[in-house]
Short mmCIF file of C-alpha atoms in Angstrom, two decimals:
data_model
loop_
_atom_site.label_atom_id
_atom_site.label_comp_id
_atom_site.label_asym_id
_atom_site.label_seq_id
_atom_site.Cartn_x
_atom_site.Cartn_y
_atom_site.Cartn_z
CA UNK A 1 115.63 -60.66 2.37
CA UNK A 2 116.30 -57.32 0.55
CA UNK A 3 113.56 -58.37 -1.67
CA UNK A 4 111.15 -58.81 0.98
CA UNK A 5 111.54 -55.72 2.51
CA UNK A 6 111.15 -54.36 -1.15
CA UNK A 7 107.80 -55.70 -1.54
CA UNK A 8 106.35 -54.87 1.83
CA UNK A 9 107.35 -51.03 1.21
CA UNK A 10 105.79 -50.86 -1.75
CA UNK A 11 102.42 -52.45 0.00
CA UNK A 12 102.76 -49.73 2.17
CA UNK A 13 103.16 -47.08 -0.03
CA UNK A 14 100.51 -48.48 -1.95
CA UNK A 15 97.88 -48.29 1.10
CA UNK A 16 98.81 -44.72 1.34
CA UNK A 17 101.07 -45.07 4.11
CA UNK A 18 103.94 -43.34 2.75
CA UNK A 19 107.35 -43.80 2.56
CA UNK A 20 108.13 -44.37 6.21
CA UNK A 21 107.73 -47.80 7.73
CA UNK A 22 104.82 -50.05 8.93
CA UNK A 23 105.54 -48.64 12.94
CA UNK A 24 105.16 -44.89 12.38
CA UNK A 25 102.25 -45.71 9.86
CA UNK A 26 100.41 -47.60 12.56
CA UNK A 27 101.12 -44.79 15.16
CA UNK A 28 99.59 -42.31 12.21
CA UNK A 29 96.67 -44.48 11.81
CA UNK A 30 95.79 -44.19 15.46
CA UNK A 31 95.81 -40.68 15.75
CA UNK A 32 93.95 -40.26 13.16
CA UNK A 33 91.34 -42.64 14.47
CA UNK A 34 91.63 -40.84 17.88
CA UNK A 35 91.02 -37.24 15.82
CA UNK A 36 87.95 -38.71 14.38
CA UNK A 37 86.44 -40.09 18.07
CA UNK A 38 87.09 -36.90 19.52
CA UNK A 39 85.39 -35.02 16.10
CA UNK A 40 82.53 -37.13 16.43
CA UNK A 41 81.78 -36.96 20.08
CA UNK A 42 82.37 -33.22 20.07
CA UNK A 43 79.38 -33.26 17.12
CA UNK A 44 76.96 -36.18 19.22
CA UNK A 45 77.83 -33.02 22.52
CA UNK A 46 76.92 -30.46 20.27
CA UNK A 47 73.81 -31.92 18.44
CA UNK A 48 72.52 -32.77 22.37
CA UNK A 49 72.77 -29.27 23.10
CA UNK A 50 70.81 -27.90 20.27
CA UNK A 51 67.87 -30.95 21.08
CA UNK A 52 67.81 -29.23 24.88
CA UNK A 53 67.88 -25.71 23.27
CA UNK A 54 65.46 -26.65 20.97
CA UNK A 55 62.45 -27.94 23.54
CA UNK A 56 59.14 -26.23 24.38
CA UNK A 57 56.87 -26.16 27.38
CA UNK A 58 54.27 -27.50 24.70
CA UNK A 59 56.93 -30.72 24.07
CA UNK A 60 57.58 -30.82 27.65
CA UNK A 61 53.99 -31.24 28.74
CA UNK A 62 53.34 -33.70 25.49
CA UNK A 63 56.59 -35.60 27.26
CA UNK A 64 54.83 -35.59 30.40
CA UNK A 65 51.48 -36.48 29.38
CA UNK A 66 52.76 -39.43 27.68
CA UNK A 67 54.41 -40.73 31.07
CA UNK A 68 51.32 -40.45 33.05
CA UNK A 69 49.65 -42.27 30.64
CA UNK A 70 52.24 -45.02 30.63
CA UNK A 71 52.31 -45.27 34.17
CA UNK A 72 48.61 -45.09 34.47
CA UNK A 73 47.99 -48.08 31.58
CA UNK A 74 50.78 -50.09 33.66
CA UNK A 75 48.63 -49.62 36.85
CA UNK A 76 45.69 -50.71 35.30
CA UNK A 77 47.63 -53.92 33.89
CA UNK A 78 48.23 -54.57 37.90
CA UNK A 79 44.57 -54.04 38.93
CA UNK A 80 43.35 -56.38 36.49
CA UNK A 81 46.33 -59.07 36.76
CA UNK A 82 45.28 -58.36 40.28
CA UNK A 83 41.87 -59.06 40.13
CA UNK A 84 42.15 -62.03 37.62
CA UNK A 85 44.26 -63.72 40.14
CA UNK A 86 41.50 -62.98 42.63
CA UNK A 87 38.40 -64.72 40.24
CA UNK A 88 41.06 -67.89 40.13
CA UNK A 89 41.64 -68.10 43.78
CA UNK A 90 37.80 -68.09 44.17
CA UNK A 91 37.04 -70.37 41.47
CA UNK A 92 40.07 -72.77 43.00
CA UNK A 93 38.47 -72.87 46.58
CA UNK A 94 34.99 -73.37 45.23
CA UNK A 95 35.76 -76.16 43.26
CA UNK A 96 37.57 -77.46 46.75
CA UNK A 97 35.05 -77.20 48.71
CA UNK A 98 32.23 -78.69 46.15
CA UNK A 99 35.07 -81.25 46.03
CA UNK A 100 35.41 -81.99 49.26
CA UNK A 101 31.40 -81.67 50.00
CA UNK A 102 30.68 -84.94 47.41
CA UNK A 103 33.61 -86.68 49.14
CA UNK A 104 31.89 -86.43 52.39
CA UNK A 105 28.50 -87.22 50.95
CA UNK A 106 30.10 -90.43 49.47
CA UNK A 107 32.29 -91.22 52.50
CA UNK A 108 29.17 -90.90 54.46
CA UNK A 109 27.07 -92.97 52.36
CA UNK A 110 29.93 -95.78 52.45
CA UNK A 111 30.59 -96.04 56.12
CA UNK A 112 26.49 -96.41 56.58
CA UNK A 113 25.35 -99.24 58.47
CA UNK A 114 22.37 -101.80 58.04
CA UNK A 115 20.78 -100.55 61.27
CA UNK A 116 20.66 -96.77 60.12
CA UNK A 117 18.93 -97.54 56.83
CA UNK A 118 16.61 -99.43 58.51
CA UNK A 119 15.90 -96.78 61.18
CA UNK A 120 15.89 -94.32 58.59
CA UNK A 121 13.04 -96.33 57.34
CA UNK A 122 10.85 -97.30 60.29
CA UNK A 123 11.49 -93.33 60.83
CA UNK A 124 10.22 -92.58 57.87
CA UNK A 125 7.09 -95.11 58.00
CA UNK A 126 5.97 -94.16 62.02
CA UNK A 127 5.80 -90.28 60.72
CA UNK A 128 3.75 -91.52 57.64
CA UNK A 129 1.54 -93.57 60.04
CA UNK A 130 0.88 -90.27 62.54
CA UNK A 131 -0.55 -88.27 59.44
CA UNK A 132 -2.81 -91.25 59.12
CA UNK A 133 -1.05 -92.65 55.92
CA UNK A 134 -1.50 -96.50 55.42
CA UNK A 135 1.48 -99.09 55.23
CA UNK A 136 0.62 -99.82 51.82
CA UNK A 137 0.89 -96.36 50.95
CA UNK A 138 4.34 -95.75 53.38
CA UNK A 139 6.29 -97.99 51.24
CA UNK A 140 5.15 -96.63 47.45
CA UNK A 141 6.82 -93.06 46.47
CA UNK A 142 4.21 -90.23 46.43
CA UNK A 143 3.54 -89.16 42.69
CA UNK A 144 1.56 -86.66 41.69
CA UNK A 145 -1.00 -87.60 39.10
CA UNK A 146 -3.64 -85.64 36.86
CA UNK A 147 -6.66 -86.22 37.04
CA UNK A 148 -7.16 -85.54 33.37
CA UNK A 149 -6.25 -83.50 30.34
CA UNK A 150 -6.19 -79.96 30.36
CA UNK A 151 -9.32 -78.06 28.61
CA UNK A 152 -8.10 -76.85 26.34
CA UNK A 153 -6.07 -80.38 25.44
CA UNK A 154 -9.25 -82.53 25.87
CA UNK A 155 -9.83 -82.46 21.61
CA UNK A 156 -6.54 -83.28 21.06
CA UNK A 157 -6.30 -86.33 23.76
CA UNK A 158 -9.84 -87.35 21.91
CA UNK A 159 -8.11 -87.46 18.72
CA UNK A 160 -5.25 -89.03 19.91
CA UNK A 161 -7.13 -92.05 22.04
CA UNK A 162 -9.33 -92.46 18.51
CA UNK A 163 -12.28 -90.92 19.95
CA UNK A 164 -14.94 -88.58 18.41
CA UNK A 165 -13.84 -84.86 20.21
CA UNK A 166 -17.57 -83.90 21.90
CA UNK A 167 -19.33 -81.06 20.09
CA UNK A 168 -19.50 -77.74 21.48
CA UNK A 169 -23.33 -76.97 22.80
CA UNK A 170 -25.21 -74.47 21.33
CA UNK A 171 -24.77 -71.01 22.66
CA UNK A 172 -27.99 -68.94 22.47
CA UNK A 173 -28.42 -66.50 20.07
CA UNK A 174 -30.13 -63.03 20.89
CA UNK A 175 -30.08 -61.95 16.88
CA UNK A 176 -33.33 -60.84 14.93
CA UNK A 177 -35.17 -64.01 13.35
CA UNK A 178 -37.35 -62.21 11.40
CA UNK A 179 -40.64 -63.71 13.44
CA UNK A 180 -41.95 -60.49 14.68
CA UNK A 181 -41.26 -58.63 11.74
CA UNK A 182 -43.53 -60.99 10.08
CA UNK A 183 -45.83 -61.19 13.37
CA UNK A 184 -46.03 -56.94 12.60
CA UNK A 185 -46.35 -57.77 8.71
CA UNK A 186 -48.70 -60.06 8.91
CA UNK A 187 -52.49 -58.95 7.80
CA UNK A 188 -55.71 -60.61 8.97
CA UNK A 189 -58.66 -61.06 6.55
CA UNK A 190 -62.50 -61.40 6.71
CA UNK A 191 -62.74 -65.19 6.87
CA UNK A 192 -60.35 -64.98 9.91
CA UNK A 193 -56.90 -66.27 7.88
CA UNK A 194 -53.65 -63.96 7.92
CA UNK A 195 -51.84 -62.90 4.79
CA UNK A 196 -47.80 -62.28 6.09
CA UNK A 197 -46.65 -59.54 3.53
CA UNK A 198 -43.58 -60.20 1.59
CA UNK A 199 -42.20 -56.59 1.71
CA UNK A 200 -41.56 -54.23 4.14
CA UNK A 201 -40.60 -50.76 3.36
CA UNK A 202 -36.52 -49.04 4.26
CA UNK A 203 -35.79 -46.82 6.94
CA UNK A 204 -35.20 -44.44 3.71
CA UNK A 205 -38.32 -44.59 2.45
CA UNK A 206 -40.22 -41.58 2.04
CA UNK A 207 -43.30 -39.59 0.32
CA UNK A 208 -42.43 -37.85 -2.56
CA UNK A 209 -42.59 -33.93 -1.76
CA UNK A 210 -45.55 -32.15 -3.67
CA UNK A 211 -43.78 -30.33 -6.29
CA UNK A 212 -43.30 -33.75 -7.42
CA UNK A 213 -46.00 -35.51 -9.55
CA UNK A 214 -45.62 -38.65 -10.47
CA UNK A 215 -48.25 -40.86 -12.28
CA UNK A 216 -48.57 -43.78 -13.81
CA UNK A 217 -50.31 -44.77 -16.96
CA UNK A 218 -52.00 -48.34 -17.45
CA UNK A 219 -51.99 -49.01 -21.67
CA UNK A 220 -53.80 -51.88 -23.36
CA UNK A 221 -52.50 -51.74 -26.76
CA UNK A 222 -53.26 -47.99 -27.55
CA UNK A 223 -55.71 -47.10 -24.88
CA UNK A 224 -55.40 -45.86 -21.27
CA UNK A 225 -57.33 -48.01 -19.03
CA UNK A 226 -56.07 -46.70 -15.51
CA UNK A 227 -54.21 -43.53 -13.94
CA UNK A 228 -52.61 -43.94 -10.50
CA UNK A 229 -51.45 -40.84 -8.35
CA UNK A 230 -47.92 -42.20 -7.14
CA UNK A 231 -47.60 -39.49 -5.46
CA UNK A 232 -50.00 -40.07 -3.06
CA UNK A 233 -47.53 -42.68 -0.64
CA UNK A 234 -44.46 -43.60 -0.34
CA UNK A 235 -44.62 -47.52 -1.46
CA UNK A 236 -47.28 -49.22 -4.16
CA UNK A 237 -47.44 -53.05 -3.67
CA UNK A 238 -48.63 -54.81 -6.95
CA UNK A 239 -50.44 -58.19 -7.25
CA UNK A 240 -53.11 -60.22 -7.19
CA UNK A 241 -54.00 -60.66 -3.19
CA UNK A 242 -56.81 -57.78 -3.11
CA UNK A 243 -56.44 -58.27 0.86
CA UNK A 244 -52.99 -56.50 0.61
CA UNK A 245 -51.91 -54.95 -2.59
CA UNK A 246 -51.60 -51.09 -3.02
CA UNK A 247 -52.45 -51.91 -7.16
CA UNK A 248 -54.66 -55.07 -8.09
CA UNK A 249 -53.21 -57.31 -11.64
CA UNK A 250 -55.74 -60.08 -12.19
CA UNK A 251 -53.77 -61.44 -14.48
CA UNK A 252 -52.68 -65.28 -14.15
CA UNK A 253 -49.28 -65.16 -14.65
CA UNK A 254 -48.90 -62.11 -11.79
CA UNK A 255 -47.69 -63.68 -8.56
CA UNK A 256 -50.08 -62.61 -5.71
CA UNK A 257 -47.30 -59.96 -4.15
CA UNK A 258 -45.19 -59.84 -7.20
CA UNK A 259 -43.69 -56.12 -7.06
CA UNK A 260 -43.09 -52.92 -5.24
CA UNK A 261 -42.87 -49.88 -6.67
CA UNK A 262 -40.74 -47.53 -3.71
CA UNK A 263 -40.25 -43.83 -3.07
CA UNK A 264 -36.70 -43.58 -1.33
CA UNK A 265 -34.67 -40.64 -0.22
CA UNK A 266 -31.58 -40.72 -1.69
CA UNK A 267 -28.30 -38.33 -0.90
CA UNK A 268 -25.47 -37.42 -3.59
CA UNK A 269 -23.02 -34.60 -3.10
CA UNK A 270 -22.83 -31.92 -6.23
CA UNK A 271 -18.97 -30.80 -7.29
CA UNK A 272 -18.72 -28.05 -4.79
CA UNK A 273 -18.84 -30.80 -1.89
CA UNK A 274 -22.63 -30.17 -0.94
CA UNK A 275 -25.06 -32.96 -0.20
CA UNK A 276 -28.16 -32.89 -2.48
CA UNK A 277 -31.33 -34.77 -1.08
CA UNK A 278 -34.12 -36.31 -3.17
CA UNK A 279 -36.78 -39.12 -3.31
CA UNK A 280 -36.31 -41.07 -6.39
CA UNK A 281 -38.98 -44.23 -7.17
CA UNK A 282 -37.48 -47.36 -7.56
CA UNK A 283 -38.66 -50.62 -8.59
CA UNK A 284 -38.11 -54.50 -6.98
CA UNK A 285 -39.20 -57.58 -8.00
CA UNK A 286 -40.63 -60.17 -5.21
CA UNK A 287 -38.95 -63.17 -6.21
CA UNK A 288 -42.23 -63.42 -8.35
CA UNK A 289 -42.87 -66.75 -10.62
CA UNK A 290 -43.08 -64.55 -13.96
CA UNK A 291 -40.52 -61.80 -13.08
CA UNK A 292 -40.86 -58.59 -13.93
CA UNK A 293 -39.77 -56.52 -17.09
CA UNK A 294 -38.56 -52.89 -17.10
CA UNK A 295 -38.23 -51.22 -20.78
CA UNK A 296 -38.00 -55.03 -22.28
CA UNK A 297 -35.27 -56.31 -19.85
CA UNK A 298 -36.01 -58.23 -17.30
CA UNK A 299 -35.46 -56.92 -13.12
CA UNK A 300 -32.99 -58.90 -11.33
CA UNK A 301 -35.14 -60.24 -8.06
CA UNK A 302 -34.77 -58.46 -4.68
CA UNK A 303 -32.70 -55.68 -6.17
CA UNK A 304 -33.89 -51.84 -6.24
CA UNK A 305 -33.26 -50.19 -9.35
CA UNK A 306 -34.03 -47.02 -10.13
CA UNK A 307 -37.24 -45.53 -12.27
CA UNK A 308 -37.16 -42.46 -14.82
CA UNK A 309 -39.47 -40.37 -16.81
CA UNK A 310 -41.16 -42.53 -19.37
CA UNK A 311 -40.23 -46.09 -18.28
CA UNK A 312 -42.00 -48.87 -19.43
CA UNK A 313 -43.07 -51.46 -17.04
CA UNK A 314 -44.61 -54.98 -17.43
CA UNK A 315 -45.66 -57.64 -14.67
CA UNK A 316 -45.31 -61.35 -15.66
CA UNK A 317 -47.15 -62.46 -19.26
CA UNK A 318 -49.62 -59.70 -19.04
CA UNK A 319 -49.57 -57.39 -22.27
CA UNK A 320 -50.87 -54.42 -20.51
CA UNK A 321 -47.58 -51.59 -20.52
CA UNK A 322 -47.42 -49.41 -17.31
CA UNK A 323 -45.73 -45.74 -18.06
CA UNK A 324 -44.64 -43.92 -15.68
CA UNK A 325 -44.49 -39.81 -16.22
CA UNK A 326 -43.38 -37.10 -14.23
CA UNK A 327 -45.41 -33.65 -15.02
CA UNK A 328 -44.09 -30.96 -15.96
CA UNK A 329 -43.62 -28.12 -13.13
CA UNK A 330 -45.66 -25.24 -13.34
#
């Protein structure tokens, strides 16, 4: 026993206890504890007061903000749970009363009778009859039936039937055909037939202006033969029709309207912007059997192109060489 008591003091001086025993060491242990409660409520007191010392309007109205916020996001939750409940209710008595509308319709249809149906009908047929509708007519359903394809489906109901879609007529044409130009071209000889000329001179075409003097030299081998004044008009038709050309070529292999030799006014615009104006001669071909042949190389047909100082010129096989000049200014 003496032993026991031995050990159990020495736990308790080992815990810190002291030397007294286990009752007064208890009875220390809860004053202490009580010490410490008050201690620590007297700091929780203390650290409340500085928190309410410590607030400014600016917190306080932050505080306050943050409520009426609160309350006004709760009050919106309401309206909406409010008006949610609302959209249900509606939905719910709609869906009643479609309910209860087909239940009718089918309770109705049900409960009919033979006699009404057949009422219903002769109804139904003696109105038909007073618009003047016939019995055979009373009895089918009206349907509604085209007559035919649209217009602007009738090729593609052709197609689709294996038929040939109908051509489209002809709409008139009010364009130039050339007839009266030819009417207006058209020159009438002697023995009373009409020679239609092959060329008709450009809106652009225009008499060379008298500072300009340009002739044109007929060779045969070394010799002159001819001199023509170009100058003179604004378009020289060579060939072998005397009725119509400007300058005769009797030779065999010149077509009888086989060239044109053309003054035309022509418009380029110098490096300061300006337009510069002058008449130029050109030279075209009529589509002539032979051609044509300007410094050795042959003219393209029914093509302008344009003549210098000192060309060379030849119509078809002949071996005469026309030269054209342009003399020198005074």
């Amino acid at each position: 026993m003496g032993s026991d008591t031995a050990e159990g003091d020495s736990r308790w001086r080992r815990r810190g206890y002291g030397d007294s025993d286990p009752e007064e060491a208890g009875e220390r242990k809860r004053s202490r504890e009580q010490s410490d409660d008050k201690y620590s409520r007297r700091n929780r007191s203390q650290e409340r007061d500085h928190r309410r010392r410590s607030r400014t309007p600016d917190s306080r109205r932050r505080r306050s903000r943050s409520r009426d916020t609160d309350m006004r996001k709760e009050r919106d939750r309401e309206r909406d749970r409010g008006k949610g409940r609302e959209r249900d209710s509606d939905r719910r008595r709609r869906r009643e009363q479609t309910e209860d509308s087909e239940s009718g319709h089918r309770h109705r249809r049900r409960h009919r009778s033979p006699e009404d149906d057949s009422s219903r009908r002769h109804s139904r047929r003696g109105h038909r009859e007073e618009n003047g509708a016939d019995d055979a007519d009373a009895d089918r359903s009206v349907v509604r039936r085209r007559r035919g394809p649209l217009a602007s489906q009738a090729d593609s109901f052709a197609v689709s039937t294996g038929e040939e879609p109908e051509k489209p007529k002809e709409k008139p044409n009010f364009g130039n055909t050339g007839l009266l130009a030819a009417a207006s071209n058209a020159v009438a000889t002697a023995d009373g037939t009409t020679i239609t000329l092959k060329y008709h001179e450009p809106p652009e075409a225009r008499k060379p202006p008298p500072r300009d003097e340009w002739r044109l030299f007929a060779f045969k081998g070394q010799d002159i033969i001819d001199t023509i004044e170009l100058s003179k008009r604004s378009c020289w038709l060579i060939g072998r029709e005397m009725a119509v050309v400007d300058l005769p070529a009797e030779h065999p292999s010149i077509s009888k309207q086989h060239a044109v030799i053309q003054f035309r006014y022509t418009e380029k615009r110098n490096e300061f912007g300006d337009k510069i104006g002058r008449v130029k001669p050109y030279l075209i071909d009529l589509e002539s059997a032979n051609g044509t042949k300007l410094n050795n190389d042959k003219v393209p047909d029914s093509r302008y192109l344009e003549l210098r100082d000192k060309d060379v010129i030849q119509f078809g096989l002949s071996t005469r060489e026309y030269v054209l000049m342009l003399a020198p200014k005074q």
